[in-house]
Short mmCIF file of C-alpha atoms in Angstrom, two decimals:
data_model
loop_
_atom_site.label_atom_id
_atom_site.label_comp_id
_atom_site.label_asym_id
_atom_site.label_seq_id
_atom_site.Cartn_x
_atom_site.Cartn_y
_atom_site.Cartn_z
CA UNK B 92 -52.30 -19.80 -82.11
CA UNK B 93 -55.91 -19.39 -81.06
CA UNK B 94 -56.64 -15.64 -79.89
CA UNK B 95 -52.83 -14.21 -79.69
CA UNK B 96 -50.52 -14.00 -77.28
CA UNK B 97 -50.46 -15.93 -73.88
CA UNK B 98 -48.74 -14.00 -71.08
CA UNK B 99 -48.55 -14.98 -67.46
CA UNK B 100 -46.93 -13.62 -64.97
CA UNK B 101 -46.11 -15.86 -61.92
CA UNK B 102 -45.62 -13.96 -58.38
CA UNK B 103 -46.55 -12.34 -54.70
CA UNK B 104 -48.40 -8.84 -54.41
CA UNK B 105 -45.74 -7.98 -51.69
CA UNK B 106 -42.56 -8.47 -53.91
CA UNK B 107 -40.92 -5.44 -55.62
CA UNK B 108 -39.09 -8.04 -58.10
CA UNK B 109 -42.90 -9.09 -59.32
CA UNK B 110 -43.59 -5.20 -59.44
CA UNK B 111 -41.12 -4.89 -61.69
CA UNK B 112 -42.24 -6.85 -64.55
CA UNK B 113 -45.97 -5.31 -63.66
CA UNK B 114 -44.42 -1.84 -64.45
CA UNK B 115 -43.08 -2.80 -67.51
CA UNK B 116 -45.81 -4.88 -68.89
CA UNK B 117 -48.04 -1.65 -68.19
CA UNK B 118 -45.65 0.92 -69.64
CA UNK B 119 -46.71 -0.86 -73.51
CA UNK B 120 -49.95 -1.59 -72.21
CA UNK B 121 -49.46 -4.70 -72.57
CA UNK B 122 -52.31 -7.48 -70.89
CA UNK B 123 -51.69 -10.45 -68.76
CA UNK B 124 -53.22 -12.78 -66.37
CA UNK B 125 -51.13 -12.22 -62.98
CA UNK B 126 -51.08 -16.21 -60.59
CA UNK B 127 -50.66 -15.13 -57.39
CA UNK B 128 -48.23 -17.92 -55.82
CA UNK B 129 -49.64 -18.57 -52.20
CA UNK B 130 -46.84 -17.05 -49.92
CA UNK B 131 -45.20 -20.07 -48.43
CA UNK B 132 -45.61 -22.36 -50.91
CA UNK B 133 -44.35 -23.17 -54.54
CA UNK B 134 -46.63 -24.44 -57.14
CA UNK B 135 -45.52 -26.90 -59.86
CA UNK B 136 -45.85 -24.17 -62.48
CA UNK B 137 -43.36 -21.87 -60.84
CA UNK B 138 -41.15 -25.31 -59.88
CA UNK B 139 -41.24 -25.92 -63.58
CA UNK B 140 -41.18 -22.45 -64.69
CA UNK B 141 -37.87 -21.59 -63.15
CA UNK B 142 -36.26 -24.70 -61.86
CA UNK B 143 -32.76 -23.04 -61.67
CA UNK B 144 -33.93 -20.73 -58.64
CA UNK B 145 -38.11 -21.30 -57.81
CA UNK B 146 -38.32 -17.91 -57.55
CA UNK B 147 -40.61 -15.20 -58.60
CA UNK B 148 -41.22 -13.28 -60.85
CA UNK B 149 -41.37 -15.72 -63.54
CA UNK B 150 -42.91 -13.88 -67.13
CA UNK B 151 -44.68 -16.73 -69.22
CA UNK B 152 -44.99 -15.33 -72.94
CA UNK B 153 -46.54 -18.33 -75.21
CA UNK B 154 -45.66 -20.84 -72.77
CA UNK B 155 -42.04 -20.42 -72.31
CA UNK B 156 -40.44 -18.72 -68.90
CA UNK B 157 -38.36 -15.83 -68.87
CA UNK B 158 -37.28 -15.26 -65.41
CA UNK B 159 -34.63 -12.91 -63.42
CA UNK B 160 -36.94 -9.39 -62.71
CA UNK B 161 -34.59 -6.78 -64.69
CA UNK B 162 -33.90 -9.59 -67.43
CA UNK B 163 -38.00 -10.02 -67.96
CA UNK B 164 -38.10 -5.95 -68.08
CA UNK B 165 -35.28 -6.01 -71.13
CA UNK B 166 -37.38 -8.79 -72.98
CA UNK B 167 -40.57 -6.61 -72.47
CA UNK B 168 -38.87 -3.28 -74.04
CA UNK B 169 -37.29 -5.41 -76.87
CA UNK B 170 -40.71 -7.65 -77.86
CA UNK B 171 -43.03 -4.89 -77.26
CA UNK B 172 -40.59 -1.82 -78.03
CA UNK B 173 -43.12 -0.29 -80.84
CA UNK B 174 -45.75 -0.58 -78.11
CA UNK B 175 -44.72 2.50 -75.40
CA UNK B 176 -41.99 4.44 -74.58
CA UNK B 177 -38.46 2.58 -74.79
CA UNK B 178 -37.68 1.65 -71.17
CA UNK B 179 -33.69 1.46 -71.51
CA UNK B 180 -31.97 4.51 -73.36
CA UNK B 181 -30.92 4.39 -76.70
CA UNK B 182 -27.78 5.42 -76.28
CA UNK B 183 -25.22 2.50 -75.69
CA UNK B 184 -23.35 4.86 -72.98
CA UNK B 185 -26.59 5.89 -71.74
CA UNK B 186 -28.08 2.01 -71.38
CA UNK B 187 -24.54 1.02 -69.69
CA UNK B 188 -25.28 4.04 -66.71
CA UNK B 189 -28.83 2.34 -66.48
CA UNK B 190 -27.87 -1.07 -66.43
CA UNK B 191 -24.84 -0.43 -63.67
CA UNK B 192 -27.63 1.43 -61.54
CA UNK B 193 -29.73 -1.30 -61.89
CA UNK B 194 -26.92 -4.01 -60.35
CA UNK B 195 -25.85 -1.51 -57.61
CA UNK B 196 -29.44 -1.02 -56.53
CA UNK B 197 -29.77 -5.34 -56.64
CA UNK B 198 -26.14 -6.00 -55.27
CA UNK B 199 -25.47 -3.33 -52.51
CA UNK B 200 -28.49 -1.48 -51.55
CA UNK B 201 -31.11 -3.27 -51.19
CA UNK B 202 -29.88 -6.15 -49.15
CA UNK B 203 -28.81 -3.40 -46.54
CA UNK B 204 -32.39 -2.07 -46.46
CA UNK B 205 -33.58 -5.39 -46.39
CA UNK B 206 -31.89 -5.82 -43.22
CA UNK B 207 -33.23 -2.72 -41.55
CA UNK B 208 -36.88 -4.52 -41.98
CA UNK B 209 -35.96 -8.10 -41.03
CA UNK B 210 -33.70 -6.69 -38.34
CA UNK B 211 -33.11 -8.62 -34.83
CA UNK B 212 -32.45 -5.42 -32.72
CA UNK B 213 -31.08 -2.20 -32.78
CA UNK B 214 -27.41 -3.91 -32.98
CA UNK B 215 -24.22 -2.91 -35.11
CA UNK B 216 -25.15 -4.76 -37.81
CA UNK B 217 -28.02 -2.84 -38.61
CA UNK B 218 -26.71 0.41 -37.44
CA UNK B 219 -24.17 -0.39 -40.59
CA UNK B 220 -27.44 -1.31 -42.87
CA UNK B 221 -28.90 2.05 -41.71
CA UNK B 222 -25.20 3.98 -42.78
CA UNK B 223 -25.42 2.12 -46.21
CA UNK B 224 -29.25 2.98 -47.08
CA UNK B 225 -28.64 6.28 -46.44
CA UNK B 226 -25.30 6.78 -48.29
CA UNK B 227 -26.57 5.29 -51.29
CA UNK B 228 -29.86 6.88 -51.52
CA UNK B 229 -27.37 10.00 -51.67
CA UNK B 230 -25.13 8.51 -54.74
CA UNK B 231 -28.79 7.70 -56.30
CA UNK B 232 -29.96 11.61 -55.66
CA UNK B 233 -26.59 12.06 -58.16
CA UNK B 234 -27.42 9.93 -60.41
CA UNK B 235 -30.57 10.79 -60.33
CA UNK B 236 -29.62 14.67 -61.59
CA UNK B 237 -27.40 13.36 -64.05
CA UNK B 238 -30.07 11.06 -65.29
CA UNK B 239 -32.92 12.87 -65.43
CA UNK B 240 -31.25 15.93 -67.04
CA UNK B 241 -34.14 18.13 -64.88
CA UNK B 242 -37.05 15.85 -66.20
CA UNK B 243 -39.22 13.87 -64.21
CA UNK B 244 -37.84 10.82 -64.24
CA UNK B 245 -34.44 9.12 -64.57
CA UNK B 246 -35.19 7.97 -67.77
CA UNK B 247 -36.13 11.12 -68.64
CA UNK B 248 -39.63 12.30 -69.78
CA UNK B 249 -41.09 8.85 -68.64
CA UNK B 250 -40.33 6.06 -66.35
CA UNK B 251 -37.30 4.23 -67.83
CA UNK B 252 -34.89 1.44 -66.61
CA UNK B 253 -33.78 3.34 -63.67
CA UNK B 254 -37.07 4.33 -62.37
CA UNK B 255 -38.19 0.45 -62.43
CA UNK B 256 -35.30 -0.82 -60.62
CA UNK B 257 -35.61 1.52 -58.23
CA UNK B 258 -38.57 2.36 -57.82
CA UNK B 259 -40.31 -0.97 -57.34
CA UNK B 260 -38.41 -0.70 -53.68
CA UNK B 261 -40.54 2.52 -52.77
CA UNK B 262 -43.04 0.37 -50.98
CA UNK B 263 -40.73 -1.30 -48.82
CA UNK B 264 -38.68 1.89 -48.69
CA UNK B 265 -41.40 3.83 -46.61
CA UNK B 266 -42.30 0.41 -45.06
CA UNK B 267 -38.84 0.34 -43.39
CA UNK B 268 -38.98 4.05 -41.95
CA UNK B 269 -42.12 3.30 -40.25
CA UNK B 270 -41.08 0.35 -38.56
CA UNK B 271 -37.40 1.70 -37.92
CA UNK B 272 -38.77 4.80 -36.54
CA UNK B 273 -36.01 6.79 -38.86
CA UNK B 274 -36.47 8.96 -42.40
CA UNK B 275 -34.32 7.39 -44.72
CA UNK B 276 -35.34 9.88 -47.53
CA UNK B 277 -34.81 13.37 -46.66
CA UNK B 278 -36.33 16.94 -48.10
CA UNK B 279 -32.97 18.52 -47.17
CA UNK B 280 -30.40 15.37 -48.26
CA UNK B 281 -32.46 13.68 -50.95
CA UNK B 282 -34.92 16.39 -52.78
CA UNK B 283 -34.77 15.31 -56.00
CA UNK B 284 -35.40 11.80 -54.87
CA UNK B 285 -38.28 12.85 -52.35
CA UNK B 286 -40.11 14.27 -55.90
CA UNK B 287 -39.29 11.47 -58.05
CA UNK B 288 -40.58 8.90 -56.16
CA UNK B 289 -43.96 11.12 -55.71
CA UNK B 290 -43.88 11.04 -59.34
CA UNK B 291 -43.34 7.19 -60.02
CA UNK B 292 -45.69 6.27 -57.56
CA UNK B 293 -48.09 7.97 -58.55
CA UNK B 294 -47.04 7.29 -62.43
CA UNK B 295 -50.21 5.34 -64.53
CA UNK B 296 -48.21 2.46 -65.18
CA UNK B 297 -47.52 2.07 -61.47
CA UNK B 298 -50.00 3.37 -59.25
CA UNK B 299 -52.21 0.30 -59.63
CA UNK B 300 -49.39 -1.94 -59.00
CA UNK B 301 -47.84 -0.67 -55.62
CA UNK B 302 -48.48 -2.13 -52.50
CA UNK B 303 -50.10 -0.28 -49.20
CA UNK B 304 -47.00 0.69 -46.92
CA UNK B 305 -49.24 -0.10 -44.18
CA UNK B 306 -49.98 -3.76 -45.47
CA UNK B 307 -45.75 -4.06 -46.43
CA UNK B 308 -45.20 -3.16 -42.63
CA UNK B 309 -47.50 -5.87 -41.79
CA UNK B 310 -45.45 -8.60 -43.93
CA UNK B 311 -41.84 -6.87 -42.86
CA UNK B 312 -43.44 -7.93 -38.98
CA UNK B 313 -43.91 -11.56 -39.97
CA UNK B 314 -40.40 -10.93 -41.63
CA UNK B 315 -38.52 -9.90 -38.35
CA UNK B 316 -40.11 -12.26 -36.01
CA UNK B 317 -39.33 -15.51 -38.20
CA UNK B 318 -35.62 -13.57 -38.20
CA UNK B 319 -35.95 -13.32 -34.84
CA UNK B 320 -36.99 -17.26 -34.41
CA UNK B 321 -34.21 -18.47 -36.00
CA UNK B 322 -31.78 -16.20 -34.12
CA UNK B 323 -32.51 -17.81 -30.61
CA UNK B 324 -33.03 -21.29 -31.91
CA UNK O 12 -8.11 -6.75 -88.73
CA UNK O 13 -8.15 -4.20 -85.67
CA UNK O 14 -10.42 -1.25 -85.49
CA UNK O 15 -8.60 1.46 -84.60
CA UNK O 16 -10.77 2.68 -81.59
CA UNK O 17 -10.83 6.49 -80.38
CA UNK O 18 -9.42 6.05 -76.82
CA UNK O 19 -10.33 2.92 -75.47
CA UNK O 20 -8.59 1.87 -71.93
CA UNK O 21 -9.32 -1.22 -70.21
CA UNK O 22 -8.55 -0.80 -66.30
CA UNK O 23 -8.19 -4.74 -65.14
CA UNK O 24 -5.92 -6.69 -63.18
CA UNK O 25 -4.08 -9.58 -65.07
CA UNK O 26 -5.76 -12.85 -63.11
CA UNK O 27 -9.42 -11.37 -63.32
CA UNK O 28 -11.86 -13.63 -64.86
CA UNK O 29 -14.15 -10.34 -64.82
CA UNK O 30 -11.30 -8.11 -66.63
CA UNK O 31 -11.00 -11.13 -68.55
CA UNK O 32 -14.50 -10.76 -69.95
CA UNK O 33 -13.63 -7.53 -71.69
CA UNK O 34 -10.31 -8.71 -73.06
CA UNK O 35 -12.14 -11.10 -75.14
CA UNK O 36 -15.17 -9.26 -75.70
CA UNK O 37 -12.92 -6.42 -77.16
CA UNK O 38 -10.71 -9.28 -79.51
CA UNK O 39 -13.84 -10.66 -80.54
CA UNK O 40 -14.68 -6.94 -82.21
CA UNK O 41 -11.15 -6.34 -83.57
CA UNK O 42 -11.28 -3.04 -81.26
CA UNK O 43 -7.41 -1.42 -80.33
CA UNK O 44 -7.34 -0.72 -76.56
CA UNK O 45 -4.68 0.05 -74.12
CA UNK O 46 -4.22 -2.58 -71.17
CA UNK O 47 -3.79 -0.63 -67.82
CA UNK O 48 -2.96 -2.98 -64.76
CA UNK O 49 -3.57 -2.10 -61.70
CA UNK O 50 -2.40 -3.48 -58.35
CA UNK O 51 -5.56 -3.53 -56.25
CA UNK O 52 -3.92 -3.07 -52.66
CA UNK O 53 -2.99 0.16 -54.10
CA UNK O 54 -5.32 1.30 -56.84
CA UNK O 55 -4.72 4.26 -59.00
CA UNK O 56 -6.42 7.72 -58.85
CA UNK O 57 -7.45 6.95 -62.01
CA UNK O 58 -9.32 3.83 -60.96
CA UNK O 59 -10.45 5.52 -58.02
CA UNK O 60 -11.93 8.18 -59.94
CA UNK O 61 -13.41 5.81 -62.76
CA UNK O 62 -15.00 3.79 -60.55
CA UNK O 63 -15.84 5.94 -57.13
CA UNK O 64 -19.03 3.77 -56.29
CA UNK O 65 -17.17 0.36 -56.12
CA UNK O 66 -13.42 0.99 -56.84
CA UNK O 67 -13.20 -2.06 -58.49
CA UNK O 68 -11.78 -3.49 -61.65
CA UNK O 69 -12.83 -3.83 -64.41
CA UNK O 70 -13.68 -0.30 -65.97
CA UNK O 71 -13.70 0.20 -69.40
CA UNK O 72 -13.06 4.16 -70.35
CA UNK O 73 -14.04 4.85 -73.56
CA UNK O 74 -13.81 8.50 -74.98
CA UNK O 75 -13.16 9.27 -71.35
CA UNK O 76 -16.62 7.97 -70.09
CA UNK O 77 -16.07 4.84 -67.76
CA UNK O 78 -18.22 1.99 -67.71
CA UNK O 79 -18.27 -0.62 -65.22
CA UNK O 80 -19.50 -4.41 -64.03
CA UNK O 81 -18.01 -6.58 -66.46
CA UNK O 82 -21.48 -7.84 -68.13
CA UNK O 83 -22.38 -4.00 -68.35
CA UNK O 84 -19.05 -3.49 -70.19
CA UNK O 85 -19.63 -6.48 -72.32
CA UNK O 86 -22.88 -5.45 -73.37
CA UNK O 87 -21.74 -2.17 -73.98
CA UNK O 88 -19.03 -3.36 -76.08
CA UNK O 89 -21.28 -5.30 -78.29
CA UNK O 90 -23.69 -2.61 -78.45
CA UNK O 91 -21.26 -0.56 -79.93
CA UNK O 92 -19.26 -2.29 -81.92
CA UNK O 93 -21.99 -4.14 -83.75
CA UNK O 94 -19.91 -6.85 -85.74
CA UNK O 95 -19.27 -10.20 -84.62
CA UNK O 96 -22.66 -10.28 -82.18
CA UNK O 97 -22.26 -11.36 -78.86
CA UNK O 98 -25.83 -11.65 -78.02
CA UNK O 99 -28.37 -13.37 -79.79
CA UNK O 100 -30.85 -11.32 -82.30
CA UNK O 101 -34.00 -12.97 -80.72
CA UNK O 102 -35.27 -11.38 -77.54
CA UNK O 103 -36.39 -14.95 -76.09
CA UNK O 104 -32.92 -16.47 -77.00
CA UNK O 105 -31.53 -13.06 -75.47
CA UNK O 106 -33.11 -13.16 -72.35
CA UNK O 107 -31.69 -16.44 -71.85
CA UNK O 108 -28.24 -15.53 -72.45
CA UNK O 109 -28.84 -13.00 -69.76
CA UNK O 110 -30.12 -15.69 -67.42
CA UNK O 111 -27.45 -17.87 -67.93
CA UNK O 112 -24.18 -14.98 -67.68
CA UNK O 113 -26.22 -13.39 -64.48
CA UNK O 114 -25.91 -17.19 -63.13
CA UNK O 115 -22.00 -17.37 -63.80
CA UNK O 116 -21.96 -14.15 -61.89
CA UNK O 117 -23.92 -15.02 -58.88
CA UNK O 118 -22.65 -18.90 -58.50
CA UNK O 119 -19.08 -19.35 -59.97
CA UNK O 120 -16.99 -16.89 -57.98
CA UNK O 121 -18.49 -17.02 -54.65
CA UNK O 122 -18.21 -20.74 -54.61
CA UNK O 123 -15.10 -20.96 -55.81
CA UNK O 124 -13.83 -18.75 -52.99
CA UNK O 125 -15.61 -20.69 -50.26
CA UNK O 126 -13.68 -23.77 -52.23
CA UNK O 127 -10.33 -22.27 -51.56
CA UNK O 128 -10.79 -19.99 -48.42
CA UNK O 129 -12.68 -22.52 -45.76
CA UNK O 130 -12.09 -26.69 -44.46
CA UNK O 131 -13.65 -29.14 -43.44
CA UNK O 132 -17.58 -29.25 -43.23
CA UNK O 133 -18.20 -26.22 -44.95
CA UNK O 134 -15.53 -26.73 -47.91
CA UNK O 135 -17.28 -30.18 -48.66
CA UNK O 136 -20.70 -28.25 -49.18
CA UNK O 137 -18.46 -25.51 -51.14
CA UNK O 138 -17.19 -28.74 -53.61
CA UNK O 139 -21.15 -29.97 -53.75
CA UNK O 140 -22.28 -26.72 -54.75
CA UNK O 141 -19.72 -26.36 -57.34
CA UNK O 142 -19.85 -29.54 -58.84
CA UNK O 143 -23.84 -28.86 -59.25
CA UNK O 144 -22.80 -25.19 -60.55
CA UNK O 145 -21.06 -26.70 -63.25
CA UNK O 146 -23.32 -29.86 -63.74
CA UNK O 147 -26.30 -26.84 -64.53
CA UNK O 148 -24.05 -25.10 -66.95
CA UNK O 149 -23.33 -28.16 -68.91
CA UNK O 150 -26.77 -29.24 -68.74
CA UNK O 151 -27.10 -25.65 -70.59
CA UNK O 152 -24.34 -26.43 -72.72
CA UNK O 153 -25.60 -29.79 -74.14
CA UNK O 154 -24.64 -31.03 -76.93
CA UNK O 155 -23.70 -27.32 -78.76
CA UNK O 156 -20.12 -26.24 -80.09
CA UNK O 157 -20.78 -22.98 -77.64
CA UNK O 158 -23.37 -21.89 -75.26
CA UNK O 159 -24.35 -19.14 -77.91
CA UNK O 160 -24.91 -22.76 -80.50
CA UNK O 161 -22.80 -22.76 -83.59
CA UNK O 162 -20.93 -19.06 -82.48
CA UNK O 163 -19.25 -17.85 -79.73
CA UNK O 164 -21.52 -15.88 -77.81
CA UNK O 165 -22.57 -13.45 -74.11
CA UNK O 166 -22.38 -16.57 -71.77
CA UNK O 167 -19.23 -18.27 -73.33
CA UNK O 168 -17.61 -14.55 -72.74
CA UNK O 169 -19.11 -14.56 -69.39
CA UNK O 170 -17.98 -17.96 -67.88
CA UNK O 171 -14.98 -19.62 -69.97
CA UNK O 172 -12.42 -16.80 -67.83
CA UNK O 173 -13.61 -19.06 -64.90
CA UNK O 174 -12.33 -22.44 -66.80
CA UNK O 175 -8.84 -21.23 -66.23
CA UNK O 176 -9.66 -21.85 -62.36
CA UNK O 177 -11.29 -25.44 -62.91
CA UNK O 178 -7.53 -26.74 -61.99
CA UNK O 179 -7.17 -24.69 -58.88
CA UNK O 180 -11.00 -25.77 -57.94
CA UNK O 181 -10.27 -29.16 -58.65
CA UNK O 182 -7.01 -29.26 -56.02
CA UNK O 183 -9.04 -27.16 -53.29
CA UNK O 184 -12.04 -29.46 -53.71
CA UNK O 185 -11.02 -32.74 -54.72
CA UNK O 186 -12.66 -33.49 -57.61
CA UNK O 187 -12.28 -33.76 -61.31
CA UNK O 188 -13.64 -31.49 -63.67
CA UNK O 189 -13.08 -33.79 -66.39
CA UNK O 190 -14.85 -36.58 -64.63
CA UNK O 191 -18.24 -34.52 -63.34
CA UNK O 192 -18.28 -32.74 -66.54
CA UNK O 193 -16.84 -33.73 -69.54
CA UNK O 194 -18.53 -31.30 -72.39
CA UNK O 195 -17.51 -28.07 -70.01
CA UNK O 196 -13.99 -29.51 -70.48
CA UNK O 197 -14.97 -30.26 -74.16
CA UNK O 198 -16.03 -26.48 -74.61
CA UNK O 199 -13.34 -24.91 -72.81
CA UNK O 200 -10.41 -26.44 -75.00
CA UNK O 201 -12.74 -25.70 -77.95
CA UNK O 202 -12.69 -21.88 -76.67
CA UNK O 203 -9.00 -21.75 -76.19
CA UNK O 204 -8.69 -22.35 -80.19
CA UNK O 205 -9.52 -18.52 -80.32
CA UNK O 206 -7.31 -16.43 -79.93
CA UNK O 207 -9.61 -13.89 -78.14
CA UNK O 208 -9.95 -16.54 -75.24
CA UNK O 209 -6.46 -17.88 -75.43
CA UNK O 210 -4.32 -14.51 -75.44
CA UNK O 211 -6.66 -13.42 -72.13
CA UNK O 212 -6.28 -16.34 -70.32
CA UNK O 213 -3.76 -17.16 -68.14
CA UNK O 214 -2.24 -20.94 -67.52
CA UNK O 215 -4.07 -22.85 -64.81
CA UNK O 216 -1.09 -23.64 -62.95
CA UNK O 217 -0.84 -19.49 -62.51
CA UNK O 218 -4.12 -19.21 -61.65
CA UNK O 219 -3.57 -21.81 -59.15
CA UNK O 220 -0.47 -19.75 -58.07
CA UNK O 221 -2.40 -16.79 -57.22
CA UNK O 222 -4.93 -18.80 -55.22
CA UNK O 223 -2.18 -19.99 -53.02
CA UNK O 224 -0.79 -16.20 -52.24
CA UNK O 225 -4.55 -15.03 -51.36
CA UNK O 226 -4.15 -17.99 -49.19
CA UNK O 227 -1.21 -17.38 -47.42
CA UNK O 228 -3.02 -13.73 -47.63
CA UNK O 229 -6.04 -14.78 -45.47
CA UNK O 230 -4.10 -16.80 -43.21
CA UNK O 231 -5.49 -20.17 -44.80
CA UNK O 232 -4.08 -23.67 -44.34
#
């Protein structure tokens, strides 16, 4: 194989999923040649890349796709685990709290804060999005102590499993406060969190990587009014 | 040959496919466990307290520390109990198993409950979707003894609990397993020559059972 590895990484600036697998890829310093899919669209590579779903991110390591964001992260730690820190725990316990985090975080709360930013109008349904971003981001300030055990992150001394599933949403997360108006984290409800994600976003491995809020706002606009299209069509 | 395990309790409810996941997983590994059913329209404190977030079964408490999500649990279980490998040893072959039991969880179950809960227009679209569920999964499956190739492996765990519900799919849909997809058949009666899969699942015709109390449940039919 003629000059080493080949890694590409298929996705959008704007998408925390693509993030991700930026974080990771960073954390073992690991280089790659990003394709930046033209919002919209799908090109053939993605089409081919991930035929099951044609969505991003899509991680191509010597020509064959790995795709699902948290499932590229775990091949990244395991092919390149002598490279950086280990992103999941070692402990099996440990990797299990991590991984149900992870799945909660995908399942339950971001789809609710997802529809505080593509929201019609100030209606039930999003009063109920609003109750379920906030009561999680409390459950996460837990685990987040429990976690962390007082370090910096929750996978401890540096950004771990946790951190990247969660943390990839910080963007969006400030994104949604400005256009809801509300503060979703809180220095008197979520302190811990408030610090941490001071901390990741400002981490080496991610600081390149995340988006402007300001230029998330202006995509989470174009969000809600194609929501808001299809609503009175 | 059972390991016995320091305080292992499985927290599941008999007809789970997801439960069903960590019977096997936990046969598979030889590992001694005690069975706790629950009736989930009035769950234990127990429960309750092992799972606060979702209060949901399954929940595997081992040692008194409760894991839970039923691929988590798997994982865990093979992670610890390191004989008889569930998941591959390659990370590219491992990420696929991944792929594959994260699509069993985000296709199988929802579909399958649009198959039995709605008519009409919308249950049609429920039995296309299925049928081109299971068509990917056997296109997956091929021509191997198991999805995990010669031995039983993460995404035959993750999706052969759902094979006890082809029948019931089958009568809500109106279609034939058998005829759409003959290897998933194939593979499933292959499966239920272990014992892991065949002492965890339950007959079809119970399955099918239970589907018609949710029914009468949600006010269905």
């Amino acid at each position: 194989m003629a000059g080493g590895q080949e890694l590409k990484l298929l996705g959008l600036w704007a998408s925390p999923f693509v993030l991700r697998a930026g974080i990771a890829l960073n954390l073992k310093g690991v280089g790659y040649e990003f394709l930046e899919e033209v919002p919209g669209t799908k090109s053939e590579l993605l089409l081919r890349s991930n035929p099951v779903y044609k969505k991003m991110p899509v991680l191509i390591h010597n020509g064959k796709p790995i795709c699902e964001s948290m499932i590229i992260v775990q091949y990244i730690d395991e092919v390149w685990a002598a490279a950086g820190p280990s992103i999941l725990p070692s402990d099996p316990y440990d990797r299990a709290i991590a991984r149900f985090w992870a799945v909660y975080i995908d399942d339950k709360w971001f789809p609710a804060l997802m529809k505080i930013i593509a929201a019609k109008a100030d209606d039930e349904e999003t009063a109920e999005a609003r109750e379920q971003v906030i009561a999680g981001l409390q459950l996460l300030e837990e685990a987040f102590e429990k976690c962390s055990k007082g370090k910096d992150f929750f996978g401890g001394e540096s950004v771990g499993y946790i951190d990247i599933a969660f943390g990839c949403y910080c963007g969006w997360l400030k994104a949604a406060e400005k256009m809801a108006g509300i503060k979703l984290l809180d220095k008197e409800k979520t302190p811990l969190l408030m610090g941490w994600a001071a901390r990741f976003c400002s981490a080496d491995a991610v600081k390149e990587l995340m988006p402007e809020v300001d230029k998330l706002v202006e995509v989470g606009n174009m969000l809600r009014a194609r929501q808001n299209a299809a609503a009175t069509n | 040959m059972a390991t016995a395990a320091k305080g292992v309790v499985l927290l599941d409810f008999w007809v789970s496919p997801f439960g069903q996941r960590c019977r096997i997983a936990l046969a598979e590994k030889g590992v001694e466990y005690e069975y706790k059913e629950e009736n989930l329209w009035d769950k234990s404190p127990l429960l309750l307290k092992a799972n606060p977030v979702h209060k949901k079964i399954p929940v595997l408490i081992h040692e008194g520390n409760p894991i839970c999500e039923s691929l988590v649990i798997v994982q865990y279980i093979d992670e610890v109990w390191s004989n008889n490998p569930l998941l591959p040893s390659d990370p590219y072959e491992r990420a696929q198993a991944r792929f594959w039991a994260d699509f069993v969880d985000k296709k199988i179950y929802e579909c399958g409950t649009r198959l039995w809960k709605l008519k009409g227009e919308a249950q049609e679209e429920a039995r296309k979707d299925m049928i081109e569920i299971l068509k990917l999964l056997e296109g997956e499956l091929g021509d191997k003894k198991y999805f995990g190739g010669e031995t039983f492996g993460f995404v035959d765990v993750a999706f052969v609990p759902f094979s006890a519900w082809f029948y019931s799919y089958e009568t809500c849909g109106n279609f034939s397993v058998e005829k759409e997809c003959p290897k998933l058949v194939a593979w499933a009666k292959r499966c239920m020559e272990r014992e892991s899969v065949s002492k965890s699942l339950h007959d079809p015709h119970k399955v099918h059972e239970f589907v018609g109390h949710l029914k009468k449940m949600y006010g269905v039919e």
